mmCIF file of C-alpha atoms in Angstrom:
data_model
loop_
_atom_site.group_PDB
_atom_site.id
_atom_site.type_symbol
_atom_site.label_atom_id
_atom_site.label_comp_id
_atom_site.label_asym_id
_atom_site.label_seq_id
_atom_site.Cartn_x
_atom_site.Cartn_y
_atom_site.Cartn_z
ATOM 1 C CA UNK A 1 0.000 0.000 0.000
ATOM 2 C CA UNK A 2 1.604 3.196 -0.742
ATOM 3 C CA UNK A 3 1.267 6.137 2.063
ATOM 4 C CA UNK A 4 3.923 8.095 0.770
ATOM 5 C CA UNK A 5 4.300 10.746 -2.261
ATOM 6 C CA UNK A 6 7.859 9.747 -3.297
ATOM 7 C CA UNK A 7 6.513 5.771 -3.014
ATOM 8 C CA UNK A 8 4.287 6.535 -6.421
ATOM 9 C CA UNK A 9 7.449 6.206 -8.317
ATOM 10 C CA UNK A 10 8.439 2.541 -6.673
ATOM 11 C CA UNK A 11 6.219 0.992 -9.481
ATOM 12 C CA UNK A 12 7.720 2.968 -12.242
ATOM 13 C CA UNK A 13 9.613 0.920 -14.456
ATOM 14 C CA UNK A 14 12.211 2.903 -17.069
ATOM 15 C CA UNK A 15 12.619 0.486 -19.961
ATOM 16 C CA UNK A 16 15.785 0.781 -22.278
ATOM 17 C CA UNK A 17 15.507 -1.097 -25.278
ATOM 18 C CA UNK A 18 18.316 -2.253 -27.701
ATOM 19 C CA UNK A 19 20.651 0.527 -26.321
ATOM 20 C CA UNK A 20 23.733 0.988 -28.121
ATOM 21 C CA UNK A 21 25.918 2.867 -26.083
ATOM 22 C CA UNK A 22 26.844 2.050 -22.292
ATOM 23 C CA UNK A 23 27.472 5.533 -21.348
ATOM 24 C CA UNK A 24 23.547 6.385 -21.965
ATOM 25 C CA UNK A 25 22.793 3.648 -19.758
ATOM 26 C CA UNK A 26 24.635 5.171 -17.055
ATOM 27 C CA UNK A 27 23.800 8.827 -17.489
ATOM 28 C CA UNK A 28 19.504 7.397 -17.619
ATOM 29 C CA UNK A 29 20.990 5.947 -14.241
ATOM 30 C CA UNK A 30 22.051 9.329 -12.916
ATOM 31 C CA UNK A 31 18.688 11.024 -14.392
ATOM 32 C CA UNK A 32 16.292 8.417 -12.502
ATOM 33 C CA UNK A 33 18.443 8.406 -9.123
ATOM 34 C CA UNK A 34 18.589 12.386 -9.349
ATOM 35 C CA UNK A 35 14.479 11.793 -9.444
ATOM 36 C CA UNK A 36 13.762 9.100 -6.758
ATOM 37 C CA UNK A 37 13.062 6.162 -9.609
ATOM 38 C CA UNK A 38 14.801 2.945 -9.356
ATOM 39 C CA UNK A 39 13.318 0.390 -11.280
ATOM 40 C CA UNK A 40 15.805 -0.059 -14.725
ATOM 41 C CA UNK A 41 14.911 -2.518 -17.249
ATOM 42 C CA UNK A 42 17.318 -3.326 -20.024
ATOM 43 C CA UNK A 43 16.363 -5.314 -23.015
ATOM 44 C CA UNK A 44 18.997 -6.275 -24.775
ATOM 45 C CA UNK A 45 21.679 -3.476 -24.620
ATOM 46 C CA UNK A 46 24.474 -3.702 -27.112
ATOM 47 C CA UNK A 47 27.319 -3.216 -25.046
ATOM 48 C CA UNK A 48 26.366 -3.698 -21.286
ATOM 49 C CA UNK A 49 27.646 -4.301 -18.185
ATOM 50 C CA UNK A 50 30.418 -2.015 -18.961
ATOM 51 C CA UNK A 51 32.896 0.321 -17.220
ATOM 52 C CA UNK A 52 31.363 3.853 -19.028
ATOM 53 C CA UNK A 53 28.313 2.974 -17.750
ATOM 54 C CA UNK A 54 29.790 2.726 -14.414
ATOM 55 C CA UNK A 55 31.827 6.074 -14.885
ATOM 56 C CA UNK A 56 28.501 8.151 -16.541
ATOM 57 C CA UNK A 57 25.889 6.692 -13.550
ATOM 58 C CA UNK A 58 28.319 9.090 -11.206
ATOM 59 C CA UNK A 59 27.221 7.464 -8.287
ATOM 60 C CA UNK A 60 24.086 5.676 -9.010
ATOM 61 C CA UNK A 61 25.857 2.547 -9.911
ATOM 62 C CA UNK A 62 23.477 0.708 -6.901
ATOM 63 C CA UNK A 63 20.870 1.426 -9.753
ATOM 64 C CA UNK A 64 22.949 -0.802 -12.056
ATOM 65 C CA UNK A 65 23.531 -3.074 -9.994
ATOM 66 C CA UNK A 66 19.878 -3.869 -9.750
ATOM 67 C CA UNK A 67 19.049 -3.377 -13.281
ATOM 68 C CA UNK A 68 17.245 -5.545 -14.773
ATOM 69 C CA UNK A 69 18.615 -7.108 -18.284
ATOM 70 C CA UNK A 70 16.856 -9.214 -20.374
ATOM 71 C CA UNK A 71 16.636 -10.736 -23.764
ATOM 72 C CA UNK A 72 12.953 -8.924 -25.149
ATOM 73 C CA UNK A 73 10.486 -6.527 -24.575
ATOM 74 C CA UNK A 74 7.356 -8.533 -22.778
ATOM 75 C CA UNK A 75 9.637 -9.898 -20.519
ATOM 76 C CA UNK A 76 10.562 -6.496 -20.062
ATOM 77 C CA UNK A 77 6.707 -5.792 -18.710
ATOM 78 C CA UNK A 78 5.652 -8.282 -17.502
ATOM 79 C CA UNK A 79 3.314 -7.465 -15.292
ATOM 80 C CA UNK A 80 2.413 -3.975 -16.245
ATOM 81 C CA UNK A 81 -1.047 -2.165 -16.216
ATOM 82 C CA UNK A 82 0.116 0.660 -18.078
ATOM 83 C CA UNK A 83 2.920 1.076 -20.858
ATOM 84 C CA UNK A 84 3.746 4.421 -22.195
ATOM 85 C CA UNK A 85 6.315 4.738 -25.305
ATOM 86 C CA UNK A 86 8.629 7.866 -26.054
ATOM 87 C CA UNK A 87 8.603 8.885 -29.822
ATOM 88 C CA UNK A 88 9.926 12.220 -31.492
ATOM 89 C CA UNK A 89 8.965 10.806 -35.259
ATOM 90 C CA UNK A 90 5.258 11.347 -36.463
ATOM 91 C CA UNK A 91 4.394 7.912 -37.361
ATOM 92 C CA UNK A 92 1.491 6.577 -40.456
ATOM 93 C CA UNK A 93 -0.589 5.539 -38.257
ATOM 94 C CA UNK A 94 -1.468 7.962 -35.433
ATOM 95 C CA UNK A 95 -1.115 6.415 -31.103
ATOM 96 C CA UNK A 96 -2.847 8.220 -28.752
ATOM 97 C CA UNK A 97 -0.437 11.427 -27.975
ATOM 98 C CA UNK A 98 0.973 12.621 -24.286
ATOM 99 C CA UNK A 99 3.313 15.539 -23.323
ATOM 100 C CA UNK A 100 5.391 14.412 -20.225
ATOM 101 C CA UNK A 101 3.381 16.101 -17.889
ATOM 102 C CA UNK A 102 0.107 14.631 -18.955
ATOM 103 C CA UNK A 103 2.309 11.069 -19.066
ATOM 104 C CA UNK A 104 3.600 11.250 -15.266
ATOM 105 C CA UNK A 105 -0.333 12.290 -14.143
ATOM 106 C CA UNK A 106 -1.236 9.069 -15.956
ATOM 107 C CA UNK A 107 1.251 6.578 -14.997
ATOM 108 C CA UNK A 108 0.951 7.812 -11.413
ATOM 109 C CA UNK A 109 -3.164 7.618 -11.926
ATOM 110 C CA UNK A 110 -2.329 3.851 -12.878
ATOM 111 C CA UNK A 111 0.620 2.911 -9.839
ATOM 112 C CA UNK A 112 -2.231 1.884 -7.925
ATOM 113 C CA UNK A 113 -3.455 -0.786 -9.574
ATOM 114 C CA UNK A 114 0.028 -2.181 -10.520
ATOM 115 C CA UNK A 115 3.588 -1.730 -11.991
ATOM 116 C CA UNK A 116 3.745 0.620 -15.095
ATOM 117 C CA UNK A 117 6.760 1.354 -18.023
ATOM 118 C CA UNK A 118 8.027 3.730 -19.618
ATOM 119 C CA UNK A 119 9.945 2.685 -23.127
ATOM 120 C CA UNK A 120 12.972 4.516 -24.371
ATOM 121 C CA UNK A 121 14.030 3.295 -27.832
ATOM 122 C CA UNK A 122 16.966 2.795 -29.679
ATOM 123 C CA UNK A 123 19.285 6.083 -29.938
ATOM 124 C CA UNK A 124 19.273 6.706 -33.560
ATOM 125 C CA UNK A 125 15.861 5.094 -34.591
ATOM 126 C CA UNK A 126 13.858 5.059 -31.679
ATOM 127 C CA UNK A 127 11.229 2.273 -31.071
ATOM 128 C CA UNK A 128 9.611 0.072 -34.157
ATOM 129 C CA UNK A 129 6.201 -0.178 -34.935
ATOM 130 C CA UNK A 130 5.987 -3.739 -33.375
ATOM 131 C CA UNK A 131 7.777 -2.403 -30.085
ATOM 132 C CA UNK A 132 5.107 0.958 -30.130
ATOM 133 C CA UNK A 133 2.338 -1.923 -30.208
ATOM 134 C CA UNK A 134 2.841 -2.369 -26.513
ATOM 135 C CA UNK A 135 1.833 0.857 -25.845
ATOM 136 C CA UNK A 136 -1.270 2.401 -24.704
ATOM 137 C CA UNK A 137 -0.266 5.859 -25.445
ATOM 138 C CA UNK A 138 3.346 7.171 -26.739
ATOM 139 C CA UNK A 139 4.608 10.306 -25.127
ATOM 140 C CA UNK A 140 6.145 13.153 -27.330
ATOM 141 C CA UNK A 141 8.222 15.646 -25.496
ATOM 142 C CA UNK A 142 7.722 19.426 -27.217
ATOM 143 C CA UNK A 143 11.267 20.315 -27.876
ATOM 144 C CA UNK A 144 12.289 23.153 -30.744
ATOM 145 C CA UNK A 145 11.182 21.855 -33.604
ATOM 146 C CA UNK A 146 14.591 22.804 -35.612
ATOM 147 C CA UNK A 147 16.571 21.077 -33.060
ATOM 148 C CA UNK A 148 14.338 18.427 -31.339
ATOM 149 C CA UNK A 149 16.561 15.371 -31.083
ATOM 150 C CA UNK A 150 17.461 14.600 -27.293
ATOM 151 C CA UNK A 151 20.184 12.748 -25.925
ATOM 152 C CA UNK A 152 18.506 9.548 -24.467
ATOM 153 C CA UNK A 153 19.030 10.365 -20.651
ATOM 154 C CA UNK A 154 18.366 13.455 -21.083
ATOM 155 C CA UNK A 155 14.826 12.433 -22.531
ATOM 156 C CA UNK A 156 14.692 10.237 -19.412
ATOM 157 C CA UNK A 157 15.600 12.980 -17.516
ATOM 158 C CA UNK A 158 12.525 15.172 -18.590
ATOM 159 C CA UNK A 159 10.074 11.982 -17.922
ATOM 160 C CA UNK A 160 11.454 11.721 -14.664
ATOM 161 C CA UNK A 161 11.440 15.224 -13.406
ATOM 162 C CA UNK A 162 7.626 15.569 -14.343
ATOM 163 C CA UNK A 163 6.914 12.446 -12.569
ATOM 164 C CA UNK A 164 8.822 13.523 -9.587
ATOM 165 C CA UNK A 165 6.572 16.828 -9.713
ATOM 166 C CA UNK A 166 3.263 14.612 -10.116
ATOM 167 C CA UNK A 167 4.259 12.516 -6.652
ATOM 168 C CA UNK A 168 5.049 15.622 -4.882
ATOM 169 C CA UNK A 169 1.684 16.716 -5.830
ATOM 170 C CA UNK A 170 0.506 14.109 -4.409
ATOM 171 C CA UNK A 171 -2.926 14.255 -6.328
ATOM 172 C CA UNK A 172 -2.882 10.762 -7.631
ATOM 173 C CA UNK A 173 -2.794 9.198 -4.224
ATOM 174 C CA UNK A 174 -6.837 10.012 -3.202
ATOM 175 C CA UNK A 175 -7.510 9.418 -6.789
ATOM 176 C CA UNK A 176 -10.105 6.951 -7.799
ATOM 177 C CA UNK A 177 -8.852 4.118 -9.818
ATOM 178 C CA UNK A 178 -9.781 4.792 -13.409
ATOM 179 C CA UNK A 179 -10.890 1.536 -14.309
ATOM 180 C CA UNK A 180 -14.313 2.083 -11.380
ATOM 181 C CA UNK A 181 -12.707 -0.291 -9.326
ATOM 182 C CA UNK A 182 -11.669 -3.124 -11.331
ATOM 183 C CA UNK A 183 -7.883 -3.861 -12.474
ATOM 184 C CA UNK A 184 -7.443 -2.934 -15.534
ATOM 185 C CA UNK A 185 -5.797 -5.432 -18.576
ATOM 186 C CA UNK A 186 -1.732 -6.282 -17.536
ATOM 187 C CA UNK A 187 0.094 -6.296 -20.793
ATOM 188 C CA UNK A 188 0.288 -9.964 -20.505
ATOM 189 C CA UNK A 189 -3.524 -10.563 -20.576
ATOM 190 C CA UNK A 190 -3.641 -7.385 -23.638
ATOM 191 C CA UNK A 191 -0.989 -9.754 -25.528
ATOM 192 C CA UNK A 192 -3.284 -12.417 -25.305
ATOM 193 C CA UNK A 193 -6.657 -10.997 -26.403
ATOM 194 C CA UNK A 194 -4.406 -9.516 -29.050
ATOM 195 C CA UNK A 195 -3.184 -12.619 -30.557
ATOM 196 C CA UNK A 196 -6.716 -14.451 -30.069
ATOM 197 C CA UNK A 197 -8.263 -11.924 -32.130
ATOM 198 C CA UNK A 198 -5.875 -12.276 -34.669
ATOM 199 C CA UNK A 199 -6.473 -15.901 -34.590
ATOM 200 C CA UNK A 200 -10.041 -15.604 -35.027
ATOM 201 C CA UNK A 201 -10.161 -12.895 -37.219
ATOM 202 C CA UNK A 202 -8.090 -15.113 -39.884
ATOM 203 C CA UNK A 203 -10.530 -18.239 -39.392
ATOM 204 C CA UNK A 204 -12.873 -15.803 -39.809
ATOM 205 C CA UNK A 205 -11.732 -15.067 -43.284
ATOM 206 C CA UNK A 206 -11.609 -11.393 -42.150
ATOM 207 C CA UNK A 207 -7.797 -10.707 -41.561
ATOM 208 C CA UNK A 208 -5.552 -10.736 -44.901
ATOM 209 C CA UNK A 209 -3.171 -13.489 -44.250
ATOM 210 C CA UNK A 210 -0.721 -12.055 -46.319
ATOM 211 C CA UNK A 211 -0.431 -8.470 -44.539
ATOM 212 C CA UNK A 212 -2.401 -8.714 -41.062
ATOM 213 C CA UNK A 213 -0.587 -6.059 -39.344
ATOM 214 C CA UNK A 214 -1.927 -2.725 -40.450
ATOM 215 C CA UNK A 215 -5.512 -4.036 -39.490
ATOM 216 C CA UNK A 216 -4.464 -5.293 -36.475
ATOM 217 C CA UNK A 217 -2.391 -2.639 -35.155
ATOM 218 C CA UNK A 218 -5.627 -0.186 -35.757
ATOM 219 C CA UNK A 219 -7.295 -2.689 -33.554
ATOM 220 C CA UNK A 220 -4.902 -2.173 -31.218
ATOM 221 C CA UNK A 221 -5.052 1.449 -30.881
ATOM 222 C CA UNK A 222 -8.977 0.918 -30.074
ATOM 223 C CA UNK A 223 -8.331 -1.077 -27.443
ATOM 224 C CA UNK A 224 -5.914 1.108 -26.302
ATOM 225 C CA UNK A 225 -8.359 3.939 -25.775
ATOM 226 C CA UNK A 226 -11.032 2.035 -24.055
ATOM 227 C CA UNK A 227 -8.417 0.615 -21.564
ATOM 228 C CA UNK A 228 -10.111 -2.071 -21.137
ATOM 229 C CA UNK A 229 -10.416 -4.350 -17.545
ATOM 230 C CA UNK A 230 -9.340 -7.947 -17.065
ATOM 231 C CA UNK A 231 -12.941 -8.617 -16.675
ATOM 232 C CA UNK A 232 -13.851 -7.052 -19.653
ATOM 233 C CA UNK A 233 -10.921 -8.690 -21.470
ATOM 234 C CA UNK A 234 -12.101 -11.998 -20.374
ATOM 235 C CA UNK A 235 -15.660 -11.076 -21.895
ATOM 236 C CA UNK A 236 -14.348 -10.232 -25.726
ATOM 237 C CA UNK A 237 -12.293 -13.572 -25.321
ATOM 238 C CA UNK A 238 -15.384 -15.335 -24.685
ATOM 239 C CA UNK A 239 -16.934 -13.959 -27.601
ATOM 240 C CA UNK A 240 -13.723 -15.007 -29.825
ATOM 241 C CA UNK A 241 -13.887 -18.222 -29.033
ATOM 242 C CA UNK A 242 -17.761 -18.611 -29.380
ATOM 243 C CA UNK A 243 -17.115 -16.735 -32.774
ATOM 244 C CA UNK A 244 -14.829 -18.998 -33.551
ATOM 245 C CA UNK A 245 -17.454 -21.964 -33.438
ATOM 246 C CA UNK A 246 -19.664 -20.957 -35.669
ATOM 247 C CA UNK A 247 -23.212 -20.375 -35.431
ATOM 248 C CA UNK A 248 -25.189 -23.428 -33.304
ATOM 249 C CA UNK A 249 -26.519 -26.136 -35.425
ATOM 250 C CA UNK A 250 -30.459 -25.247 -33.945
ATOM 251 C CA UNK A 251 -30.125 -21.794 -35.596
ATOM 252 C CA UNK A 252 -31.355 -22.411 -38.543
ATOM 253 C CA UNK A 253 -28.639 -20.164 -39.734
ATOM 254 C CA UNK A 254 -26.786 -21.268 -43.224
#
């Protein structure tokens, strides 16, 4: 039970993925510790452990020490009821769009029903399509438009600071749960529905076999906005699978 402001940031979960360079992993170190997070999650870093990540954390090496590393993204989250993803590219299709400070209000809206993430992409390209597909919202930080690329703990930085503001605010904490009550979907359970829609949506004959993903990531993004419950999860799986049956022989149905 968090009683605390500063404990709204225990379930905050900075997630690093496919970082090239050990000296950003060290200065996103310095950037969390400076802003009371301390949950690091590394999926798979390109040159890690390492003695410039070390040197760059500047004194928060306890935070790599206790980083997390593993091998791909949902093992990354497990776990989460909430994952936000940083982006500075405009993408085709369009995810639901956060500044930082509306980001740190939400994930600190969601802390109490359970562990929430943050992604931070690759340096030079970001996170792919497939990666943003885990997200429920991706998070754009308004920098000068003629000069907007950040330096990856220095994005950090910015996400952290806001939600170090949020906690101090300490509105979230008397907040209803935004779900009425009910936990909402863990990314786990969302993966699931996710591929069980595909599933029946190809037996279906509705899905194009041959190029399922722009359908499905649209799909996606609408179940992103309802943030939807485990309950009512459990409900549209139930429907899959009776879809997937077929109509009962007494119908009378061709």
């Amino acid at each position: 039970m968090i009683t605390e402001p500063m404990e709204l940031l225990n379930p905050v979960r900075i997630v690093l993925v496919n970082t090239s360079h050990p000296g950003n992993v060290g200065g996103v170190a310095r950037a969390m510790k400076n802003m009371g997070l301390s949950d690091l999650r590394l999926v798979a870093p390109q040159d890690y452990p390492s003695a410039e990540a070390t040197a760059r954390a500047s004194g928060a090496d306890d935070l790599l020490a206790d980083a997390q590393v593993v091998d791909d993204l949902d093992e990354a989250l497990a776990g989460c009821r909430l994952v936000l993803g940083t982006s500075a590219r405009q993408r085709t299709l369009r995810w639901p769009e956060l500044d930082p400070r509306q980001a740190a209000a939400r994930l600190l809206e969601a802390v109490p029903t359970g562990p929430v993430a943050v992604l931070f992409g690759r340096e030079r390209t970001g996170l792919t399509n497939e990666e943003l597909d885990r997200c429920q919202a991706l998070i754009h930080i308004p920098a000068n438009p003629e000069y907007s690329s950040l330096n990856l703990a220095a994005a950090v930085q910015v996400l952290s600071y806001e939600l170090r503001m949020a906690a101090l605010a300490h509105a979230p904490a008397s907040a209803p749960a935004p779900t009425g009550g009910e936990l909402p979907a863990s990314h786990e359970e969302l993966e699931r529905l996710y591929a069980h829609l595909e599933e029946t949506l190809l037996l279906l004959e509705f899905l194009d076999p041959d190029n399922p993903r722009h359908l499905m990531r649209r799909l996606r993004r609408l179940f992103a906005k309802a943030d939807p419950t485990i309950n009512e999860v459990n409900i549209l799986r139930g429907i899959l699978t009776q879809a997937a049956k077929g109509p009962p022989e007494h119908s009378g149905k061709p």
